[in-house]
PDB file of C-alpha atoms in Angstrom:
ATOM      1  CA  UNK A   1      22.617  -3.587  15.296  1.00 50.00           C
ATOM      2  CA  UNK A   2      21.491  -1.757  12.189  1.00 51.00           C
ATOM      3  CA  UNK A   3      24.417   0.678  12.445  1.00 59.00           C
ATOM      4  CA  UNK A   4      26.818  -2.253  12.780  1.00 55.00           C
ATOM      5  CA  UNK A   5      25.337  -3.883   9.673  1.00 49.00           C
ATOM      6  CA  UNK A   6      25.586  -0.634   7.704  1.00 55.00           C
ATOM      7  CA  UNK A   7      29.201  -0.191   8.804  1.00 59.00           C
ATOM      8  CA  UNK A   8      30.056  -3.786   7.845  1.00 53.00           C
ATOM      9  CA  UNK A   9      28.368  -3.387   4.447  1.00 52.00           C
ATOM     10  CA  UNK A  10      30.300  -0.175   3.844  1.00 56.00           C
ATOM     11  CA  UNK A  11      33.592  -1.874   4.719  1.00 51.00           C
ATOM     12  CA  UNK A  12      32.851  -4.820   2.389  1.00 47.00           C
ATOM     13  CA  UNK A  13      31.830  -2.452  -0.443  1.00 50.00           C
ATOM     14  CA  UNK A  14      34.995  -0.405   0.031  1.00 50.00           C
ATOM     15  CA  UNK A  15      37.171  -3.529   0.061  1.00 47.00           C
ATOM     16  CA  UNK A  16      35.581  -4.833  -3.141  1.00 44.00           C
ATOM     17  CA  UNK A  17      35.978  -1.414  -4.791  1.00 49.00           C
ATOM     18  CA  UNK A  18      39.649  -1.281  -3.826  1.00 48.00           C
ATOM     19  CA  UNK A  19      40.176  -4.849  -5.072  1.00 48.00           C
ATOM     20  CA  UNK A  20      38.542  -4.027  -8.440  1.00 50.00           C
ATOM     21  CA  UNK A  21      40.528  -0.827  -8.734  1.00 54.00           C
ATOM     22  CA  UNK A  22      43.708  -2.811  -8.114  1.00 59.00           C
ATOM     23  CA  UNK A  23      43.129  -4.929 -11.237  1.00 75.00           C
ATOM     24  CA  UNK A  24      45.421  -3.997 -14.067  1.00 85.00           C
ATOM     25  CA  UNK A  25      44.123  -1.693 -16.782  1.00 87.00           C
ATOM     26  CA  UNK A  26      44.685  -4.508 -19.261  1.00 89.00           C
ATOM     27  CA  UNK A  27      42.537  -6.880 -17.194  1.00 92.00           C
ATOM     28  CA  UNK A  28      39.808  -4.263 -17.003  1.00 91.00           C
ATOM     29  CA  UNK A  29      40.010  -3.942 -20.800  1.00 92.00           C
ATOM     30  CA  UNK A  30      39.770  -7.731 -21.067  1.00 94.00           C
ATOM     31  CA  UNK A  31      36.679  -7.775 -18.852  1.00 95.00           C
ATOM     32  CA  UNK A  32      35.007  -4.996 -20.863  1.00 95.00           C
ATOM     33  CA  UNK A  33      35.826  -6.755 -24.139  1.00 96.00           C
ATOM     34  CA  UNK A  34      34.506 -10.103 -22.872  1.00 96.00           C
ATOM     35  CA  UNK A  35      31.283  -8.391 -21.821  1.00 96.00           C
ATOM     36  CA  UNK A  36      30.885  -6.787 -25.255  1.00 97.00           C
ATOM     37  CA  UNK A  37      31.681 -10.092 -26.973  1.00 97.00           C
ATOM     38  CA  UNK A  38      29.065 -11.878 -24.830  1.00 97.00           C
ATOM     39  CA  UNK A  39      26.503  -9.267 -25.889  1.00 96.00           C
ATOM     40  CA  UNK A  40      27.228  -9.992 -29.583  1.00 97.00           C
ATOM     41  CA  UNK A  41      26.829 -13.713 -28.908  1.00 97.00           C
ATOM     42  CA  UNK A  42      23.560 -13.031 -27.060  1.00 96.00           C
ATOM     43  CA  UNK A  43      21.977 -11.156 -29.963  1.00 96.00           C
ATOM     44  CA  UNK A  44      23.412 -13.690 -32.437  1.00 96.00           C
ATOM     45  CA  UNK A  45      21.714 -16.526 -30.547  1.00 96.00           C
ATOM     46  CA  UNK A  46      18.446 -14.677 -30.013  1.00 95.00           C
ATOM     47  CA  UNK A  47      18.154 -13.618 -33.658  1.00 95.00           C
ATOM     48  CA  UNK A  48      18.503 -17.290 -34.608  1.00 96.00           C
ATOM     49  CA  UNK A  49      15.639 -18.250 -32.291  1.00 95.00           C
ATOM     50  CA  UNK A  50      13.465 -15.473 -33.759  1.00 94.00           C
ATOM     51  CA  UNK A  51      14.290 -16.302 -37.401  1.00 95.00           C
ATOM     52  CA  UNK A  52      14.856 -20.063 -37.206  1.00 96.00           C
ATOM     53  CA  UNK A  53      17.210 -20.043 -40.212  1.00 97.00           C
ATOM     54  CA  UNK A  54      16.720 -22.871 -42.691  1.00 96.00           C
ATOM     55  CA  UNK A  55      19.570 -25.387 -42.785  1.00 94.00           C
ATOM     56  CA  UNK A  56      22.639 -24.416 -44.850  1.00 93.00           C
ATOM     57  CA  UNK A  57      23.023 -23.574 -47.661  1.00 92.00           C
ATOM     58  CA  UNK A  58      19.600 -21.876 -47.398  1.00 94.00           C
ATOM     59  CA  UNK A  59      20.338 -20.416 -43.952  1.00 94.00           C
ATOM     60  CA  UNK A  60      19.961 -16.895 -45.314  1.00 95.00           C
ATOM     61  CA  UNK A  61      16.190 -17.414 -45.132  1.00 96.00           C
ATOM     62  CA  UNK A  62      13.944 -17.696 -42.084  1.00 96.00           C
ATOM     63  CA  UNK A  63      11.509 -20.520 -41.349  1.00 96.00           C
ATOM     64  CA  UNK A  64       9.828 -19.142 -38.226  1.00 94.00           C
ATOM     65  CA  UNK A  65       6.030 -18.992 -38.192  1.00 92.00           C
ATOM     66  CA  UNK A  66       4.702 -16.415 -37.663  1.00 87.00           C
ATOM     67  CA  UNK A  67       7.278 -14.307 -39.440  1.00 88.00           C
ATOM     68  CA  UNK A  68       8.962 -11.742 -37.208  1.00 87.00           C
ATOM     69  CA  UNK A  69      11.888 -11.054 -39.534  1.00 89.00           C
ATOM     70  CA  UNK A  70      11.844 -10.978 -43.314  1.00 91.00           C
ATOM     71  CA  UNK A  71      14.635 -12.812 -45.124  1.00 94.00           C
ATOM     72  CA  UNK A  72      16.073  -9.431 -46.115  1.00 93.00           C
ATOM     73  CA  UNK A  73      16.118  -8.256 -42.491  1.00 91.00           C
ATOM     74  CA  UNK A  74      17.735 -11.534 -41.418  1.00 94.00           C
ATOM     75  CA  UNK A  75      20.425 -11.080 -44.062  1.00 96.00           C
ATOM     76  CA  UNK A  76      21.027  -7.442 -43.116  1.00 94.00           C
ATOM     77  CA  UNK A  77      21.238  -8.241 -39.398  1.00 94.00           C
ATOM     78  CA  UNK A  78      23.565 -11.122 -40.258  1.00 96.00           C
ATOM     79  CA  UNK A  79      25.794  -8.833 -42.326  1.00 95.00           C
ATOM     80  CA  UNK A  80      26.002  -6.379 -39.423  1.00 94.00           C
ATOM     81  CA  UNK A  81      26.760  -9.226 -36.992  1.00 95.00           C
ATOM     82  CA  UNK A  82      29.484 -10.429 -39.380  1.00 96.00           C
ATOM     83  CA  UNK A  83      31.049  -6.966 -39.279  1.00 95.00           C
ATOM     84  CA  UNK A  84      30.698  -6.939 -35.475  1.00 95.00           C
ATOM     85  CA  UNK A  85      32.508 -10.287 -35.169  1.00 96.00           C
ATOM     86  CA  UNK A  86      35.221  -9.144 -37.583  1.00 96.00           C
ATOM     87  CA  UNK A  87      35.821  -6.035 -35.479  1.00 95.00           C
ATOM     88  CA  UNK A  88      35.493  -8.090 -32.283  1.00 96.00           C
ATOM     89  CA  UNK A  89      38.333 -10.356 -33.475  1.00 97.00           C
ATOM     90  CA  UNK A  90      40.515  -7.370 -34.384  1.00 96.00           C
ATOM     91  CA  UNK A  91      39.850  -5.789 -30.963  1.00 96.00           C
ATOM     92  CA  UNK A  92      40.789  -9.081 -29.254  1.00 96.00           C
ATOM     93  CA  UNK A  93      44.059  -9.305 -31.181  1.00 96.00           C
ATOM     94  CA  UNK A  94      44.799  -5.667 -30.367  1.00 95.00           C
ATOM     95  CA  UNK A  95      44.181  -6.216 -26.630  1.00 94.00           C
ATOM     96  CA  UNK A  96      46.711  -9.081 -26.640  1.00 95.00           C
ATOM     97  CA  UNK A  97      49.364  -6.687 -27.958  1.00 94.00           C
ATOM     98  CA  UNK A  98      48.078  -3.646 -26.082  1.00 92.00           C
ATOM     99  CA  UNK A  99      49.882  -2.104 -23.109  1.00 88.00           C
ATOM    100  CA  UNK A 100      48.720   0.721 -20.832  1.00 86.00           C
ATOM    101  CA  UNK A 101      49.505   4.104 -22.275  1.00 86.00           C
ATOM    102  CA  UNK A 102      49.077   2.992 -25.862  1.00 90.00           C
ATOM    103  CA  UNK A 103      46.222   4.262 -28.045  1.00 90.00           C
ATOM    104  CA  UNK A 104      42.891   2.411 -28.001  1.00 91.00           C
ATOM    105  CA  UNK A 105      42.535  -0.439 -30.529  1.00 92.00           C
ATOM    106  CA  UNK A 106      41.864   0.954 -34.007  1.00 92.00           C
ATOM    107  CA  UNK A 107      39.017  -1.514 -34.572  1.00 91.00           C
ATOM    108  CA  UNK A 108      36.825  -0.018 -31.837  1.00 94.00           C
ATOM    109  CA  UNK A 109      35.044   2.501 -34.139  1.00 94.00           C
ATOM    110  CA  UNK A 110      34.277  -0.320 -36.608  1.00 92.00           C
ATOM    111  CA  UNK A 111      32.852  -2.407 -33.768  1.00 94.00           C
ATOM    112  CA  UNK A 112      30.734   0.511 -32.607  1.00 95.00           C
ATOM    113  CA  UNK A 113      29.462   1.192 -36.140  1.00 94.00           C
ATOM    114  CA  UNK A 114      28.549  -2.473 -36.627  1.00 92.00           C
ATOM    115  CA  UNK A 115      26.582  -2.785 -33.396  1.00 95.00           C
ATOM    116  CA  UNK A 116      24.797   0.513 -34.042  1.00 95.00           C
ATOM    117  CA  UNK A 117      23.807  -0.865 -37.430  1.00 93.00           C
ATOM    118  CA  UNK A 118      22.361  -3.955 -35.728  1.00 91.00           C
ATOM    119  CA  UNK A 119      20.355  -1.676 -33.445  1.00 93.00           C
ATOM    120  CA  UNK A 120      19.125   0.438 -36.384  1.00 93.00           C
ATOM    121  CA  UNK A 121      17.915  -2.594 -38.349  1.00 90.00           C
ATOM    122  CA  UNK A 122      16.177  -4.079 -35.301  1.00 90.00           C
ATOM    123  CA  UNK A 123      14.596  -0.691 -34.590  1.00 89.00           C
ATOM    124  CA  UNK A 124      12.964  -0.833 -38.044  1.00 87.00           C
ATOM    125  CA  UNK A 125      11.100  -4.042 -37.176  1.00 83.00           C
ATOM    126  CA  UNK A 126       7.394  -3.777 -36.494  1.00 76.00           C
ATOM    127  CA  UNK A 127       6.959  -3.197 -32.756  1.00 76.00           C
ATOM    128  CA  UNK A 128       4.413  -4.916 -30.546  1.00 75.00           C
ATOM    129  CA  UNK A 129       5.860  -8.398 -30.496  1.00 83.00           C
ATOM    130  CA  UNK A 130       7.553  -9.545 -27.300  1.00 89.00           C
ATOM    131  CA  UNK A 131      10.296 -11.133 -29.402  1.00 88.00           C
ATOM    132  CA  UNK A 132      10.978  -7.907 -31.282  1.00 89.00           C
ATOM    133  CA  UNK A 133      11.040  -6.025 -27.972  1.00 91.00           C
ATOM    134  CA  UNK A 134      13.518  -8.577 -26.617  1.00 92.00           C
ATOM    135  CA  UNK A 135      15.648  -8.335 -29.750  1.00 91.00           C
ATOM    136  CA  UNK A 136      15.718  -4.555 -29.482  1.00 92.00           C
ATOM    137  CA  UNK A 137      16.594  -4.721 -25.774  1.00 94.00           C
ATOM    138  CA  UNK A 138      19.520  -6.981 -26.593  1.00 94.00           C
ATOM    139  CA  UNK A 139      20.635  -4.663 -29.385  1.00 95.00           C
ATOM    140  CA  UNK A 140      20.543  -1.721 -26.998  1.00 95.00           C
ATOM    141  CA  UNK A 141      22.504  -3.697 -24.394  1.00 96.00           C
ATOM    142  CA  UNK A 142      25.078  -4.533 -27.059  1.00 96.00           C
ATOM    143  CA  UNK A 143      25.508  -0.877 -28.024  1.00 97.00           C
ATOM    144  CA  UNK A 144      25.841   0.058 -24.353  1.00 97.00           C
ATOM    145  CA  UNK A 145      28.471  -2.583 -23.670  1.00 96.00           C
ATOM    146  CA  UNK A 146      30.559  -1.547 -26.650  1.00 96.00           C
ATOM    147  CA  UNK A 147      30.299   2.048 -25.426  1.00 95.00           C
ATOM    148  CA  UNK A 148      31.549   0.889 -22.011  1.00 94.00           C
ATOM    149  CA  UNK A 149      34.459  -0.887 -23.726  1.00 94.00           C
ATOM    150  CA  UNK A 150      35.398   2.292 -25.590  1.00 93.00           C
ATOM    151  CA  UNK A 151      35.164   4.322 -22.379  1.00 91.00           C
ATOM    152  CA  UNK A 152      37.408   1.798 -20.642  1.00 88.00           C
ATOM    153  CA  UNK A 153      40.174   2.714 -23.070  1.00 86.00           C
ATOM    154  CA  UNK A 154      39.323   6.396 -23.053  1.00 81.00           C
ATOM    155  CA  UNK A 155      39.348   6.497 -19.252  1.00 60.00           C
ATOM    156  CA  UNK A 156      42.215   4.170 -18.406  1.00 50.00           C
ATOM    157  CA  UNK A 157      44.186   3.652 -21.557  1.00 48.00           C
ATOM    158  CA  UNK A 158      46.369   6.655 -21.172  1.00 37.00           C
ATOM    159  CA  UNK A 159      47.450   5.744 -17.653  1.00 40.00           C
ATOM    160  CA  UNK A 160      49.578   2.769 -16.635  1.00 36.00           C
TER     161      UNK A 160
ATOM    162  CA  UNK B   1      10.848 -30.205  30.329  1.00 51.00           C
ATOM    163  CA  UNK B   2      12.593 -33.456  31.270  1.00 57.00           C
ATOM    164  CA  UNK B   3      16.407 -33.525  31.638  1.00 59.00           C
ATOM    165  CA  UNK B   4      16.641 -35.711  28.494  1.00 61.00           C
ATOM    166  CA  UNK B   5      14.719 -33.191  26.424  1.00 66.00           C
ATOM    167  CA  UNK B   6      16.901 -30.419  27.729  1.00 77.00           C
ATOM    168  CA  UNK B   7      20.090 -32.248  26.696  1.00 76.00           C
ATOM    169  CA  UNK B   8      18.663 -32.936  23.219  1.00 78.00           C
ATOM    170  CA  UNK B   9      17.731 -29.284  22.898  1.00 80.00           C
ATOM    171  CA  UNK B  10      21.256 -28.194  23.762  1.00 78.00           C
ATOM    172  CA  UNK B  11      22.761 -30.768  21.364  1.00 77.00           C
ATOM    173  CA  UNK B  12      20.475 -29.627  18.530  1.00 78.00           C
ATOM    174  CA  UNK B  13      21.263 -26.007  19.309  1.00 77.00           C
ATOM    175  CA  UNK B  14      24.980 -26.800  19.275  1.00 76.00           C
ATOM    176  CA  UNK B  15      24.692 -28.597  15.937  1.00 76.00           C
ATOM    177  CA  UNK B  16      22.709 -25.695  14.446  1.00 76.00           C
ATOM    178  CA  UNK B  17      25.306 -23.179  15.611  1.00 77.00           C
ATOM    179  CA  UNK B  18      28.139 -25.337  14.228  1.00 74.00           C
ATOM    180  CA  UNK B  19      26.365 -25.686  10.875  1.00 74.00           C
ATOM    181  CA  UNK B  20      25.641 -21.958  10.626  1.00 72.00           C
ATOM    182  CA  UNK B  21      29.219 -21.173  11.634  1.00 70.00           C
ATOM    183  CA  UNK B  22      30.562 -23.498   8.954  1.00 70.00           C
ATOM    184  CA  UNK B  23      28.383 -21.897   6.300  1.00 71.00           C
ATOM    185  CA  UNK B  24      29.441 -18.417   7.384  1.00 68.00           C
ATOM    186  CA  UNK B  25      33.124 -19.354   7.238  1.00 70.00           C
ATOM    187  CA  UNK B  26      32.595 -20.823   3.767  1.00 67.00           C
ATOM    188  CA  UNK B  27      30.953 -17.621   2.536  1.00 65.00           C
ATOM    189  CA  UNK B  28      33.657 -15.447   4.071  1.00 64.00           C
ATOM    190  CA  UNK B  29      36.316 -17.576   2.390  1.00 64.00           C
ATOM    191  CA  UNK B  30      34.532 -17.094  -0.938  1.00 63.00           C
ATOM    192  CA  UNK B  31      34.489 -13.323  -0.446  1.00 58.00           C
ATOM    193  CA  UNK B  32      38.148 -13.285   0.553  1.00 56.00           C
ATOM    194  CA  UNK B  33      39.073 -15.359  -2.518  1.00 58.00           C
ATOM    195  CA  UNK B  34      37.221 -12.812  -4.620  1.00 54.00           C
ATOM    196  CA  UNK B  35      38.802  -9.690  -3.163  1.00 50.00           C
ATOM    197  CA  UNK B  36      42.317 -10.848  -2.365  1.00 50.00           C
ATOM    198  CA  UNK B  37      44.938  -8.665  -4.064  1.00 48.00           C
ATOM    199  CA  UNK B  38      46.408 -11.510  -6.151  1.00 52.00           C
ATOM    200  CA  UNK B  39      43.045 -12.084  -7.864  1.00 68.00           C
ATOM    201  CA  UNK B  40      44.489 -10.221 -10.842  1.00 87.00           C
ATOM    202  CA  UNK B  41      45.460 -12.151 -13.953  1.00 92.00           C
ATOM    203  CA  UNK B  42      48.888 -12.264 -15.517  1.00 92.00           C
ATOM    204  CA  UNK B  43      49.397 -10.991 -19.056  1.00 91.00           C
ATOM    205  CA  UNK B  44      49.673 -14.608 -20.203  1.00 93.00           C
ATOM    206  CA  UNK B  45      46.311 -15.489 -18.638  1.00 94.00           C
ATOM    207  CA  UNK B  46      44.694 -12.390 -20.172  1.00 94.00           C
ATOM    208  CA  UNK B  47      46.105 -13.301 -23.580  1.00 95.00           C
ATOM    209  CA  UNK B  48      44.884 -16.890 -23.231  1.00 95.00           C
ATOM    210  CA  UNK B  49      41.352 -15.680 -22.454  1.00 96.00           C
ATOM    211  CA  UNK B  50      41.477 -13.307 -25.418  1.00 96.00           C
ATOM    212  CA  UNK B  51      42.610 -16.171 -27.683  1.00 97.00           C
ATOM    213  CA  UNK B  52      39.589 -18.194 -26.546  1.00 97.00           C
ATOM    214  CA  UNK B  53      37.278 -15.250 -27.258  1.00 97.00           C
ATOM    215  CA  UNK B  54      38.815 -14.798 -30.706  1.00 97.00           C
ATOM    216  CA  UNK B  55      38.403 -18.505 -31.484  1.00 97.00           C
ATOM    217  CA  UNK B  56      34.719 -18.395 -30.572  1.00 97.00           C
ATOM    218  CA  UNK B  57      34.202 -15.223 -32.607  1.00 98.00           C
ATOM    219  CA  UNK B  58      35.868 -16.833 -35.638  1.00 98.00           C
ATOM    220  CA  UNK B  59      33.606 -19.889 -35.407  1.00 97.00           C
ATOM    221  CA  UNK B  60      30.472 -17.759 -35.140  1.00 97.00           C
ATOM    222  CA  UNK B  61      31.682 -15.428 -37.886  1.00 97.00           C
ATOM    223  CA  UNK B  62      31.953 -18.383 -40.284  1.00 96.00           C
ATOM    224  CA  UNK B  63      28.392 -19.437 -39.436  1.00 95.00           C
ATOM    225  CA  UNK B  64      26.983 -15.930 -39.868  1.00 96.00           C
ATOM    226  CA  UNK B  65      28.690 -15.264 -43.191  1.00 96.00           C
ATOM    227  CA  UNK B  66      26.433 -17.700 -45.035  1.00 94.00           C
ATOM    228  CA  UNK B  67      23.357 -16.133 -43.402  1.00 97.00           C
ATOM    229  CA  UNK B  68      24.379 -12.708 -44.686  1.00 96.00           C
ATOM    230  CA  UNK B  69      24.180 -13.730 -48.360  1.00 93.00           C
ATOM    231  CA  UNK B  70      21.447 -11.954 -50.307  1.00 91.00           C
ATOM    232  CA  UNK B  71      18.800 -14.314 -51.671  1.00 83.00           C
ATOM    233  CA  UNK B  72      19.493 -15.327 -55.247  1.00 72.00           C
ATOM    234  CA  UNK B  73      16.341 -14.250 -57.198  1.00 66.00           C
ATOM    235  CA  UNK B  74      16.860 -17.027 -59.750  1.00 63.00           C
ATOM    236  CA  UNK B  75      17.152 -19.695 -57.070  1.00 57.00           C
ATOM    237  CA  UNK B  76      14.138 -18.420 -55.132  1.00 51.00           C
ATOM    238  CA  UNK B  77      11.992 -18.081 -58.276  1.00 45.00           C
ATOM    239  CA  UNK B  78      11.331 -14.347 -57.724  1.00 43.00           C
TER     240      UNK B  78
END
């Protein structure tokens, strides 16, 4: 019984692996980009809950009590997120035009630099708060997902 | 066990097996839909999804740009 279950599980795993491998390189790039984009959105949303930005036009200041982020940190994180979105948009446009065998989108290094900057700023925050820990975890996840996106092009971009 | 009870037991057992079988078939269909070879997207579908991602990024970019402004010392009284 147990051997039969193991064999069935192995067959299902192999079938799923083959099905995933059969997806086009461009679709795999799309999936990796969507995952990275979702990670930017996740840290964007969470930073807003931590800071509670005042309504525009004063939304460059935080209203959260107690203060987790200073206004300066909120502005710096925002600037890095702006750069991440700008690069994210350029990567998206490049993927639309991209075909297997072509070089990786030129905006990928800018995206990586922007998300690493987000991580660096968050790393400077005073540790010990669950919200800061959560923010840092999301920043690390973002960096990891962008790295996966870059590897997707490095590993599959040169092959049709 | 009376004959009536025995018949009810068999009916209930039959219904349970039918229900479980139906659920199993539904799950298998879901797995097959997931792994079938034509699950791949066309270039047009990929591009459409990318356009949606870009549109969302542009909306969020516009919101974040105002948050990235340095505080005006004169306005804040510093």
